[in-house]
mmCIF file of C-alpha atoms (C1' of nucleotides) and ligand atoms in Angstrom:
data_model
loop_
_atom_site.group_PDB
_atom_site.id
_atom_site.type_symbol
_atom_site.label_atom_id
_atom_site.label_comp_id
_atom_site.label_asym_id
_atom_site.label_seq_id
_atom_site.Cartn_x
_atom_site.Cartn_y
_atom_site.Cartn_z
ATOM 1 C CA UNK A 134 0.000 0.000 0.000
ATOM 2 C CA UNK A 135 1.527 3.265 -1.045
ATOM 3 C CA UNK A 136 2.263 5.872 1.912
ATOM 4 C CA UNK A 137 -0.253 8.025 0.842
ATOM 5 C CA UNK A 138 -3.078 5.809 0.393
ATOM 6 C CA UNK A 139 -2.241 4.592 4.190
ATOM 7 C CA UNK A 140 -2.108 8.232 5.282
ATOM 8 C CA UNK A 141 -5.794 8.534 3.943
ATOM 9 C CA UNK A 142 -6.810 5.393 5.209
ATOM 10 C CA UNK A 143 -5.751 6.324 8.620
ATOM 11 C CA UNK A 144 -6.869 9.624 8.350
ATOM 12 C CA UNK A 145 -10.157 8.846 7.579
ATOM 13 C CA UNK A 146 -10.743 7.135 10.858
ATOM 14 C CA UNK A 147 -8.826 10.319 12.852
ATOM 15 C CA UNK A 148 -5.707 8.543 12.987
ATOM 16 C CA UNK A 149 -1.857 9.801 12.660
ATOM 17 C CA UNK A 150 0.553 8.464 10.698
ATOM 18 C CA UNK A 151 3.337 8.506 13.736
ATOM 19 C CA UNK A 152 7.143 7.642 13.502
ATOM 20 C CA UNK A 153 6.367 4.429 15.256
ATOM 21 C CA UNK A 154 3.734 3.746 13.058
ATOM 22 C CA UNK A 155 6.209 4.647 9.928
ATOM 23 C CA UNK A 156 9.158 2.609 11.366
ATOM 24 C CA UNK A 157 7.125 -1.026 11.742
ATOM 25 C CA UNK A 158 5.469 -0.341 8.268
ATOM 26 C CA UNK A 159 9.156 0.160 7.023
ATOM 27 C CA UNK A 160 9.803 -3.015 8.636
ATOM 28 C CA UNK A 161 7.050 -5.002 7.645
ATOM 29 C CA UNK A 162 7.594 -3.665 3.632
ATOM 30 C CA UNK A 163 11.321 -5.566 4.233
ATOM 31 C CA UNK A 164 10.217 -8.827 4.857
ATOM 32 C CA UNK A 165 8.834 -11.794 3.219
ATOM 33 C CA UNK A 166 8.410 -13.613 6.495
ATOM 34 C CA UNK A 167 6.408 -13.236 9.106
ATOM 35 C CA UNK A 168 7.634 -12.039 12.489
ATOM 36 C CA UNK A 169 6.996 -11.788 16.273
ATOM 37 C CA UNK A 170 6.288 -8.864 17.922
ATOM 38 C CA UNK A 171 8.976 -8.754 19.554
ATOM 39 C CA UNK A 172 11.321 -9.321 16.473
ATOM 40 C CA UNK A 173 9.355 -6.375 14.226
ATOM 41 C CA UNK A 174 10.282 -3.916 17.954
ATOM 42 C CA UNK A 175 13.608 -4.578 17.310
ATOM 43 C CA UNK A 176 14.029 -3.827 14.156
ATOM 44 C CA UNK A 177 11.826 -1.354 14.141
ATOM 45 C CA UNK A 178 14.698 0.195 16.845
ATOM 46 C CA UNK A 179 16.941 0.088 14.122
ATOM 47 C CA UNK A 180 15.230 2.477 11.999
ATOM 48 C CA UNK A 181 14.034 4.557 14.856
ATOM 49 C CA UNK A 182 16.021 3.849 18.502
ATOM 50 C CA UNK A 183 13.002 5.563 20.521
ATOM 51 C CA UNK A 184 10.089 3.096 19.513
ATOM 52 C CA UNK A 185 8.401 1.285 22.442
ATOM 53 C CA UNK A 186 7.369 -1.825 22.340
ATOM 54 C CA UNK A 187 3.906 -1.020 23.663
ATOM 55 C CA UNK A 188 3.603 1.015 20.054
ATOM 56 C CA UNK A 189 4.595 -2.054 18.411
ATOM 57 C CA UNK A 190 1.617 -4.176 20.121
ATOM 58 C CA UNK A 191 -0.487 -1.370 19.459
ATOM 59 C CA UNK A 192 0.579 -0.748 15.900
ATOM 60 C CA UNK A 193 0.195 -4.563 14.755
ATOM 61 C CA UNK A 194 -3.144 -4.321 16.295
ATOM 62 C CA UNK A 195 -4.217 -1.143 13.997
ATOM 63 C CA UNK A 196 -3.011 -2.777 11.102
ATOM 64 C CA UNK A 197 -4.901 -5.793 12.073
ATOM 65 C CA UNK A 198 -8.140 -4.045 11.987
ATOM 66 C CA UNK A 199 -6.889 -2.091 8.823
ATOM 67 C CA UNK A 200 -6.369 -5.955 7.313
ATOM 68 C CA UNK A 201 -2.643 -4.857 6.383
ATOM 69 C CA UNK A 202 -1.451 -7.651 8.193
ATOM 70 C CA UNK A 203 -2.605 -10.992 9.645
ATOM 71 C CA UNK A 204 -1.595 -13.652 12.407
ATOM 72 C CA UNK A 205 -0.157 -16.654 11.593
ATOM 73 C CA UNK A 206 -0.955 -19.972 13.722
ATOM 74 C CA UNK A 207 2.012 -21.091 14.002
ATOM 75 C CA UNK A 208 2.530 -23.238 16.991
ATOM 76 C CA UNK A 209 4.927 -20.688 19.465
ATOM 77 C CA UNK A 210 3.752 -19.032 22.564
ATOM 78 C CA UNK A 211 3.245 -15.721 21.308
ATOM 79 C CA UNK A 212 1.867 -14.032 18.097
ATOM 80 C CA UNK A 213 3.092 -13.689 14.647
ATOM 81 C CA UNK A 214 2.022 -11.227 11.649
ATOM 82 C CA UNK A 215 2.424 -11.561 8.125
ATOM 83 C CA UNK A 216 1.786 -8.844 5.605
ATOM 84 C CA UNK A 217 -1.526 -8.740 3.411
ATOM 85 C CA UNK A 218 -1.362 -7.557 -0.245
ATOM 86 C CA UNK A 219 -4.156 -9.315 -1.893
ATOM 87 C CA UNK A 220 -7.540 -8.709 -0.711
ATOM 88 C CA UNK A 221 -8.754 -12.007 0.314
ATOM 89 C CA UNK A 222 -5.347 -13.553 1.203
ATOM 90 C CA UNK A 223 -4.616 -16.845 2.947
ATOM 91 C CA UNK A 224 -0.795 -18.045 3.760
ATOM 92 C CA UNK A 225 2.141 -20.615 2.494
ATOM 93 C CA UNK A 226 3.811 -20.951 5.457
ATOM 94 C CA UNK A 227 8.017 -22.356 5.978
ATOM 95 C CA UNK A 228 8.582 -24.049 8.634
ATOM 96 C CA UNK A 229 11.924 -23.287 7.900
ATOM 97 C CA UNK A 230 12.880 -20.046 8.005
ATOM 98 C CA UNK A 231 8.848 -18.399 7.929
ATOM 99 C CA UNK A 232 8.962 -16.897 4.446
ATOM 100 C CA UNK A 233 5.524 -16.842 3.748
ATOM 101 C CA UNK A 234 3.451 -16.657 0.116
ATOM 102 C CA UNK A 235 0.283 -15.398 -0.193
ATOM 103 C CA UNK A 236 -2.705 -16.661 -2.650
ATOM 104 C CA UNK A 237 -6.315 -15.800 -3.247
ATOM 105 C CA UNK A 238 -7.561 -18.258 -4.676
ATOM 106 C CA UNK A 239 -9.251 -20.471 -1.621
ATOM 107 C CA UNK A 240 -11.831 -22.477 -3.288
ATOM 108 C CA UNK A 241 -13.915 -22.452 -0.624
ATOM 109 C CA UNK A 242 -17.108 -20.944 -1.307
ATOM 110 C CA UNK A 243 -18.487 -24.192 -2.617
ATOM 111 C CA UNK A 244 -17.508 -26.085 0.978
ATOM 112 C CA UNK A 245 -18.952 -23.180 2.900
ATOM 113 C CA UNK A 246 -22.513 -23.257 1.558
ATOM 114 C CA UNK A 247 -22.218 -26.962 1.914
ATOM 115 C CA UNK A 248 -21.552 -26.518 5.542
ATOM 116 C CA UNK A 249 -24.181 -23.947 6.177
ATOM 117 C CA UNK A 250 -26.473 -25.721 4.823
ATOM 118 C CA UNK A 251 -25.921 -29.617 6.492
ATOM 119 C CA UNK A 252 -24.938 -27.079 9.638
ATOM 120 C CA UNK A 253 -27.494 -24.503 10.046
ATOM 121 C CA UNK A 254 -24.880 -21.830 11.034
ATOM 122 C CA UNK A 255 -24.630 -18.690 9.695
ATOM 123 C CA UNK A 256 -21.209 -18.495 8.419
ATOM 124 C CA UNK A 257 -19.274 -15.676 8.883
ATOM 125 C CA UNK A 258 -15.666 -16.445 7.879
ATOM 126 C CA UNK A 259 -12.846 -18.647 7.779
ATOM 127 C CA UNK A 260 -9.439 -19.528 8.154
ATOM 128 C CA UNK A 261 -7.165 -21.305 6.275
ATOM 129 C CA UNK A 262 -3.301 -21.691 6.285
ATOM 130 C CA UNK A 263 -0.586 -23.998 4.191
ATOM 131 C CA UNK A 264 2.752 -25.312 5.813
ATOM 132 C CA UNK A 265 5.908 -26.933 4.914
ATOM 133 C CA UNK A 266 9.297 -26.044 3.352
ATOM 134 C CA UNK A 267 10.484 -23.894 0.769
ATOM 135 C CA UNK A 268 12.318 -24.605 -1.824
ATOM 136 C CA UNK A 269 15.669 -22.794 -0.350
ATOM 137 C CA UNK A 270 14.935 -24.665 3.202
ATOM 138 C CA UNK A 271 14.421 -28.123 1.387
ATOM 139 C CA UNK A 272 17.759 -28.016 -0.308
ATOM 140 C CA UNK A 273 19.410 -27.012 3.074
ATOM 141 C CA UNK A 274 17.603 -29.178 5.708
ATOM 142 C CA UNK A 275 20.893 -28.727 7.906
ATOM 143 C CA UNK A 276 21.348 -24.925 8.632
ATOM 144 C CA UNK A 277 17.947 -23.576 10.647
ATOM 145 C CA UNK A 278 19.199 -19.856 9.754
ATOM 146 C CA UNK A 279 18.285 -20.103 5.631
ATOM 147 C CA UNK A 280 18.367 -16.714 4.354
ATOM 148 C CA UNK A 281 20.249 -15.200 7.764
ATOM 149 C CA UNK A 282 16.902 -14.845 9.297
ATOM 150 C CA UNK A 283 17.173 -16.086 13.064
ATOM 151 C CA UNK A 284 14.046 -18.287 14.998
ATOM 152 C CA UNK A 285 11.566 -15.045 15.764
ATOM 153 C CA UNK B 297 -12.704 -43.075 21.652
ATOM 154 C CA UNK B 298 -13.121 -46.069 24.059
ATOM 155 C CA UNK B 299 -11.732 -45.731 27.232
ATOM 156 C CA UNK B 300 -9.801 -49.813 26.451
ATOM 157 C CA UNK B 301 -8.255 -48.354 23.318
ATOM 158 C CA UNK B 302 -7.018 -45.151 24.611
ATOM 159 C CA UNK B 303 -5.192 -47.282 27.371
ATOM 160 C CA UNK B 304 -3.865 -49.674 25.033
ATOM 161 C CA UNK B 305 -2.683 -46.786 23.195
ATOM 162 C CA UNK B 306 -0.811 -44.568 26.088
ATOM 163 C CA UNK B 307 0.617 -48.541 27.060
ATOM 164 C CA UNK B 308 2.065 -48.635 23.735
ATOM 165 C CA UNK B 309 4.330 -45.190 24.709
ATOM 166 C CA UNK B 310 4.902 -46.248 28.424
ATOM 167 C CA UNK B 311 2.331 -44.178 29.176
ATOM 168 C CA UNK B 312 -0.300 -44.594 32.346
ATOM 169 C CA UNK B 313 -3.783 -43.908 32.499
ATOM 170 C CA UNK B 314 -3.695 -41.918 35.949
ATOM 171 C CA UNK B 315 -6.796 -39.953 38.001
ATOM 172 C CA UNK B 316 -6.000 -36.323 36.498
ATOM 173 C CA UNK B 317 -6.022 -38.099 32.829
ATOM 174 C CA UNK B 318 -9.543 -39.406 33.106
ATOM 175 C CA UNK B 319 -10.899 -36.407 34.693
ATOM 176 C CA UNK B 320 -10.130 -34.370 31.790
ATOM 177 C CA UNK B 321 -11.012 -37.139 29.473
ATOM 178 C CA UNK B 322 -14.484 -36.925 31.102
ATOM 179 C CA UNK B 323 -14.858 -33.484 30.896
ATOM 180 C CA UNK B 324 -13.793 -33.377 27.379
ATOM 181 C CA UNK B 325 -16.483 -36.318 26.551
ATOM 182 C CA UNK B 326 -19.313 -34.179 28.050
ATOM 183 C CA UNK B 327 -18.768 -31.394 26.138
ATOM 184 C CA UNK B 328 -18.908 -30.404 22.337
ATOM 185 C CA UNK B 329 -18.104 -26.724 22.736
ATOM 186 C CA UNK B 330 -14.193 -25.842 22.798
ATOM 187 C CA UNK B 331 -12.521 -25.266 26.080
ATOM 188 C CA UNK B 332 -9.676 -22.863 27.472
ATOM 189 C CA UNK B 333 -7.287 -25.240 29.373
ATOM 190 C CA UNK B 334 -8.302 -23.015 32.762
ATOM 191 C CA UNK B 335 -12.009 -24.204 31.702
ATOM 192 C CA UNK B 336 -10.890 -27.983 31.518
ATOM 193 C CA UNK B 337 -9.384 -27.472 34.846
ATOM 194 C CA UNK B 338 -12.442 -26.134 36.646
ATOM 195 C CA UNK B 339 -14.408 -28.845 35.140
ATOM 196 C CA UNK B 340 -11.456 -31.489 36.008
ATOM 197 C CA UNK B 341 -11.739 -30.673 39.309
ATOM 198 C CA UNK B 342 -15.581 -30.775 40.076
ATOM 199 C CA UNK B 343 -15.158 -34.476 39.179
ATOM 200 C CA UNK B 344 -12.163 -34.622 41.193
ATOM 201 C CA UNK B 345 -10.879 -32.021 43.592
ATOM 202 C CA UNK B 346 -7.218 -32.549 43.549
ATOM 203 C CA UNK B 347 -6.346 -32.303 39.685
ATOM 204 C CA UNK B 348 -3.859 -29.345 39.275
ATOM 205 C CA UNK B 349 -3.393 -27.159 36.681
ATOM 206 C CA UNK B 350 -0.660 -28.266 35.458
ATOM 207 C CA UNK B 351 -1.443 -31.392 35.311
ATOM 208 C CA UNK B 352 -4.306 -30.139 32.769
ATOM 209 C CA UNK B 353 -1.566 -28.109 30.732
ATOM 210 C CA UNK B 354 0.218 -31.694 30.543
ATOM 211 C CA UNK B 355 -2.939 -33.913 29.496
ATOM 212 C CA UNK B 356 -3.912 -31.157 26.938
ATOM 213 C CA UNK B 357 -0.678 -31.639 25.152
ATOM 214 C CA UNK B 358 -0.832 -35.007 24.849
ATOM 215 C CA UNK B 359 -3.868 -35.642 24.107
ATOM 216 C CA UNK B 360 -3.065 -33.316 21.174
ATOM 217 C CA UNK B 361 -0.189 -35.190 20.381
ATOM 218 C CA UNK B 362 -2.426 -38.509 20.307
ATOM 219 C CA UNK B 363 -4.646 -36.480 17.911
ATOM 220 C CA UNK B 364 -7.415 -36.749 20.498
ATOM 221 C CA UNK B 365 -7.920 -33.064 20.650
ATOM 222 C CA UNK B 366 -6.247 -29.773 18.280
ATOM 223 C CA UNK B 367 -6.123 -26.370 18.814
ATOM 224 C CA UNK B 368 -8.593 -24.095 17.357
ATOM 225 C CA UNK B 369 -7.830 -20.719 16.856
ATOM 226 C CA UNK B 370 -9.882 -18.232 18.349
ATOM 227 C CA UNK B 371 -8.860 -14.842 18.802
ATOM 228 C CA UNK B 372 -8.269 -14.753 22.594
ATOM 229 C CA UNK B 373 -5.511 -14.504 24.179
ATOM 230 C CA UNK B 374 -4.880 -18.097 25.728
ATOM 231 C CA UNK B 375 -5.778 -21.435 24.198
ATOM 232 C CA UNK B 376 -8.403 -23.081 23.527
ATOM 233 C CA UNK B 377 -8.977 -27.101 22.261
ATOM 234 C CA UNK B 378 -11.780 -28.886 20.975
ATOM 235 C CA UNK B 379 -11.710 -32.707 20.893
ATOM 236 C CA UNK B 380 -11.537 -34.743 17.241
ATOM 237 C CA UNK B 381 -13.591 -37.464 16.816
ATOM 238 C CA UNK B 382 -12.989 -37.809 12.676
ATOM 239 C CA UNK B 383 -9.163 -38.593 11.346
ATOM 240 C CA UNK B 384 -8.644 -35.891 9.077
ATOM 241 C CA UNK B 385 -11.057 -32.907 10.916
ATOM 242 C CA UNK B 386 -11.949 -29.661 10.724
ATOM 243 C CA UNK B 387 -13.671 -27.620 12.721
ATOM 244 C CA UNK B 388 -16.946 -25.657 12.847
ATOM 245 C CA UNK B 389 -16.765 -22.859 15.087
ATOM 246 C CA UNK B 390 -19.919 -21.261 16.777
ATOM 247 C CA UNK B 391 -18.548 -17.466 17.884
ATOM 248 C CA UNK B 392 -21.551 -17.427 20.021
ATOM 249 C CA UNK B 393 -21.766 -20.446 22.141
ATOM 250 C CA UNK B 394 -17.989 -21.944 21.312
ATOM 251 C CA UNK B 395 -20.170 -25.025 19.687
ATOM 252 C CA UNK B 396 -18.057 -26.927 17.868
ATOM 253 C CA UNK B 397 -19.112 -29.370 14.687
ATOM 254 C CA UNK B 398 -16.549 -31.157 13.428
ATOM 255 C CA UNK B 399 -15.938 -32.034 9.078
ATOM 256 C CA UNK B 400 -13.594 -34.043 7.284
ATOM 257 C CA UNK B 401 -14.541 -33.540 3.815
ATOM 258 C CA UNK B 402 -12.430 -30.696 3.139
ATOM 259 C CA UNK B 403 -11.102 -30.912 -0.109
ATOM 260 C CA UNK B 404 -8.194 -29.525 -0.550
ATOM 261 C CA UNK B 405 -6.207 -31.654 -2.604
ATOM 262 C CA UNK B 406 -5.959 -30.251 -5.658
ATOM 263 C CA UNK B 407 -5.475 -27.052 -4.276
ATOM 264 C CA UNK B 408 -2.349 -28.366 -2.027
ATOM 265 C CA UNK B 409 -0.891 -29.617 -5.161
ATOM 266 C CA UNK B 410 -1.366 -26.817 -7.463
ATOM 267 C CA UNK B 411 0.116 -24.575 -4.375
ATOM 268 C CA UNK B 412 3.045 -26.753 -4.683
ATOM 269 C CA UNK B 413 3.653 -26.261 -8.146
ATOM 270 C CA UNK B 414 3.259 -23.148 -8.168
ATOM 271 C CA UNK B 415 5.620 -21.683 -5.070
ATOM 272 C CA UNK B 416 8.071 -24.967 -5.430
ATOM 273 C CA UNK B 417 7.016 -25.711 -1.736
ATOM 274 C CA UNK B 418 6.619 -29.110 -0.022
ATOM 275 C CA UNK B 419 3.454 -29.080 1.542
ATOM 276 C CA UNK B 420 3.200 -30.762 4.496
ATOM 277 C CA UNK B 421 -0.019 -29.800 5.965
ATOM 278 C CA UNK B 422 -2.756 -27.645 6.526
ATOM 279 C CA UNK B 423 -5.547 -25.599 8.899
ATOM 280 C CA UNK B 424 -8.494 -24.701 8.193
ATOM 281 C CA UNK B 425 -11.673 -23.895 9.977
ATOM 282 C CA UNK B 426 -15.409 -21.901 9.725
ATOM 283 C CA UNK B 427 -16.466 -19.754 11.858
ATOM 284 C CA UNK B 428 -19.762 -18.340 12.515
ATOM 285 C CA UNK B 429 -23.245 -18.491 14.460
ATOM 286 C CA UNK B 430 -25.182 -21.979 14.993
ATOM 287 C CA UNK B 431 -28.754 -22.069 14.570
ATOM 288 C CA UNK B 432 -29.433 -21.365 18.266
ATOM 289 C CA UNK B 433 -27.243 -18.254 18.639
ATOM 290 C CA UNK B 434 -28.568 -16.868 15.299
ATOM 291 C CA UNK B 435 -31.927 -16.976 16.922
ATOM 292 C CA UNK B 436 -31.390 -15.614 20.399
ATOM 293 C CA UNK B 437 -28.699 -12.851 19.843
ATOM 294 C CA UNK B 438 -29.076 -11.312 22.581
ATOM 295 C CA UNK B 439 -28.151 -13.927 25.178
ATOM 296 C CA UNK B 440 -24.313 -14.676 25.222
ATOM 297 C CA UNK B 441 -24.595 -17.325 27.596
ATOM 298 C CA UNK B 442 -26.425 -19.941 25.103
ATOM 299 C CA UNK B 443 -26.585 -23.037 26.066
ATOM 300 C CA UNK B 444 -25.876 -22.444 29.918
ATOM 301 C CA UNK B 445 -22.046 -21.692 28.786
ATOM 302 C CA UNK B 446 -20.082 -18.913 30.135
ATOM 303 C CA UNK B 447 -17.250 -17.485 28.238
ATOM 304 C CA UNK B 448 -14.201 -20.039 27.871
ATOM 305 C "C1'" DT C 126 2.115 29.313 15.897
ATOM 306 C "C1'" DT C 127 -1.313 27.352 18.488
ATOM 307 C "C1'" DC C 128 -4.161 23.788 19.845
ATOM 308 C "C1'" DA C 129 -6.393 19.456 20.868
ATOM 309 C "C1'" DA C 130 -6.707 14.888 19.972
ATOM 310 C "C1'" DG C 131 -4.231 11.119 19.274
ATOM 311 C "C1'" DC C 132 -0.044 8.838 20.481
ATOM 312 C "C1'" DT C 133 3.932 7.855 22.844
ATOM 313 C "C1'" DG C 134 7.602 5.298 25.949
ATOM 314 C "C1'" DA C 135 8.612 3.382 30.339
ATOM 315 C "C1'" DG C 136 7.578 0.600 33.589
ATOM 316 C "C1'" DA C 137 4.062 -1.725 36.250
ATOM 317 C "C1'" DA C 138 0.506 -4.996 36.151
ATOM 318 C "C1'" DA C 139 -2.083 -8.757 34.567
ATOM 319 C "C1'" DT C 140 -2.325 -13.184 32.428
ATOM 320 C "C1'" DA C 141 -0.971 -17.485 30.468
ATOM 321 C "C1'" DT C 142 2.209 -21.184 30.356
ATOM 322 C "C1'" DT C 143 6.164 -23.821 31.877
ATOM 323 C "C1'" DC C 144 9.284 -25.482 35.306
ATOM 324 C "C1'" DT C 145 10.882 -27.596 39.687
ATOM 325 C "C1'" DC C 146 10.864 -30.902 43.049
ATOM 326 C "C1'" DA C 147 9.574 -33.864 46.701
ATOM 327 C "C1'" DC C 148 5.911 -36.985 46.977
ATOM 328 C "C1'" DT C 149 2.371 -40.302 44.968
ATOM 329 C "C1'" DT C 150 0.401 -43.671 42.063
ATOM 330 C "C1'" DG C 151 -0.393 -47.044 38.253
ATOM 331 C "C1'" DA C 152 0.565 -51.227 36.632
ATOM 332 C "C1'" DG C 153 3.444 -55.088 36.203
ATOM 333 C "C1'" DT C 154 5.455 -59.025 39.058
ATOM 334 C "C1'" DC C 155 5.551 -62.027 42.502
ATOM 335 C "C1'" DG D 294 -2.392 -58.667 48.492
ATOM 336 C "C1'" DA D 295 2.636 -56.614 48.900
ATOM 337 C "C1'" DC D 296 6.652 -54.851 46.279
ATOM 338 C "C1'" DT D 297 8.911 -52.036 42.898
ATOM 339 C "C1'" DC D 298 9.922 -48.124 40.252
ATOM 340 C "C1'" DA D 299 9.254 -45.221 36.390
ATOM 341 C "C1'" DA D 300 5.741 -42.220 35.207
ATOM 342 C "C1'" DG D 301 2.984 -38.805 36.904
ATOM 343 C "C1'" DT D 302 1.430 -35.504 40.304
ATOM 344 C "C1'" DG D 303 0.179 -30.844 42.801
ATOM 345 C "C1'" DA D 304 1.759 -26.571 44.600
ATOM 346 C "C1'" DG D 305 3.881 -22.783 43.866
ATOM 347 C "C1'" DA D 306 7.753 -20.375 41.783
ATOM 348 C "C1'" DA D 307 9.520 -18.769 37.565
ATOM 349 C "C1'" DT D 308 9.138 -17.158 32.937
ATOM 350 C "C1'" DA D 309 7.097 -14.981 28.997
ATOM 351 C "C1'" DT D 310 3.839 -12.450 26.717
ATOM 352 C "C1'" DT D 311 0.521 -8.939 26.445
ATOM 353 C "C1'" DT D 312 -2.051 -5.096 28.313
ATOM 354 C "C1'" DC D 313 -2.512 -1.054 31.137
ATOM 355 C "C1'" DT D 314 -1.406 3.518 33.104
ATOM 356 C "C1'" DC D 315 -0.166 8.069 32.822
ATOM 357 C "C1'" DA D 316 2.415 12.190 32.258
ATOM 358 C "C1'" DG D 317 4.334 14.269 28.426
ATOM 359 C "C1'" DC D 318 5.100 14.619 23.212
ATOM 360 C "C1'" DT D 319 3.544 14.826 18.173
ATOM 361 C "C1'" DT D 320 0.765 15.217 14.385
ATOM 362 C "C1'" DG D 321 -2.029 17.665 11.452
ATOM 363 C "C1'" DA D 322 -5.213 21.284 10.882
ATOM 364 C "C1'" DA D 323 -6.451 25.973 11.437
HETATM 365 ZN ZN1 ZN E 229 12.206 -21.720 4.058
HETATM 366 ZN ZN1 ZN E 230 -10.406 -17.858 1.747
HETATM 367 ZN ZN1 ZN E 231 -23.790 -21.005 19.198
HETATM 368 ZN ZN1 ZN E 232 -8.011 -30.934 5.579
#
DNA sequence: TTCAAGCTGAGAAATATTCTCACTTGAGTC
DNA sequence: GACTCAAGTGAGAATATTTCTCAGCTTGAA
């Protein structure tokens, strides 16, 4: 999403475009993988040393909402976000070293009606993730640090 | 699961079939809602009193690792599980009442493989699941305690 | 420049999960 | 039943993550 576009988007709900906000989108446009909190506060130090971590939280939170990123289930203790570009995105996950591909293209509106209907719920959503290893992490099943990126 | 198979089955790991692991599987069988683990515990314990919580924590994860119960992610902030009855399941997710209905058909074959071709991944698994309203919830919205269940 | 929300960072607090350890129990063997 | 011992236990401490609080700072508009 260009700057600008975000700036509106934001604006139109009387929000700011902060420096902590500006720092974690600059990290999140960096990466192809998704991260911990904790991991997008540090970097997000390196672009700007006086971001707090509570900003981070609150930050991935707004951008939740805003559907600019998304969790990720992977099985840790605490939370990871990947970026959304495409609308209606779902996510390739590596177990390897977390890159993560989006795609669109779910299929599932034919298995949701089926469900409703055999069901009875309304259905209101879904959730739907892929796992396993990329082609960079399959050719080097020894090193756990593929592409320099450490566990986070 | 009957209660003969499931000890055959911890046996066959060394594994014992002690007090705190039948409370929770009793609690589990009475229920077709997903539980928080502090849930299970409250529950564990009106059957019997001296089940800690750790103990639950510990029963919980291997019950998952027996594929007896799975995670299912709801947005809160701790975890919750819902059993699996089916071998390949999904779940059904009432955002109401935490009813859970449980599917296997979920056909995503073709789409695993085409994902593979595509990003050059090995695919190695998957999650999916609805969410929504069952019939009941949809028809009393105002109540959130459907069913006699408090939030969990 | 001025102003008023909106935001912020730091640290405290709340919450969830795991760990530790001395004690207990389940289940096999006699 | 009594004996044995590895597996399992409960309590509470420890750890980790996430949220809250609040006084002060920033952003964006006028
Ligand atoms: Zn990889
Ligand atoms: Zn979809
Ligand atoms: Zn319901
Ligand atoms: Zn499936």
């Amino acid at each position: 999403m260009p700057i600008n576009q975000l700036r509106q988007a934001l604006h139109d709900q009387g929000l700011k475009l902060t420096r902590s906000r500006l720092a974690v989108l600059q990290v999140l446009a960096a990466t192809s993988a998704h991260l911990k909190v904790a991991e997008v506060h540090r970097r997000a130090r390196q672009i700007d040393g006086r971001v707090g971590l509570a900003s981070v939280y609150r930050t991935m939170e707004l951008l939740a909402r805003l559907r600019l990123v998304k969790h990720v289930h992977v099985e840790h203790r605490h939370r990871h976000y990947a970026r959304i570009r495409e609308h209606h995105g779902h996510h390739l996950v590596c177990n390897g070293c977390g890159l993560v591909v989006e795609f669109s293209d779910c299929q599932l509106e034919r298995l949701t009606r089926a469900l409703a209907r055999r069901t009875k719920f309304r259905i209101e959503g879904h959730c739907m993730e892929f796992f396993g290893q990329c082609r960079e992490c399959r050719c080097r099943p020894a090193s756990n640090t593929a592409r320099g990126k450490r566990k986070s």
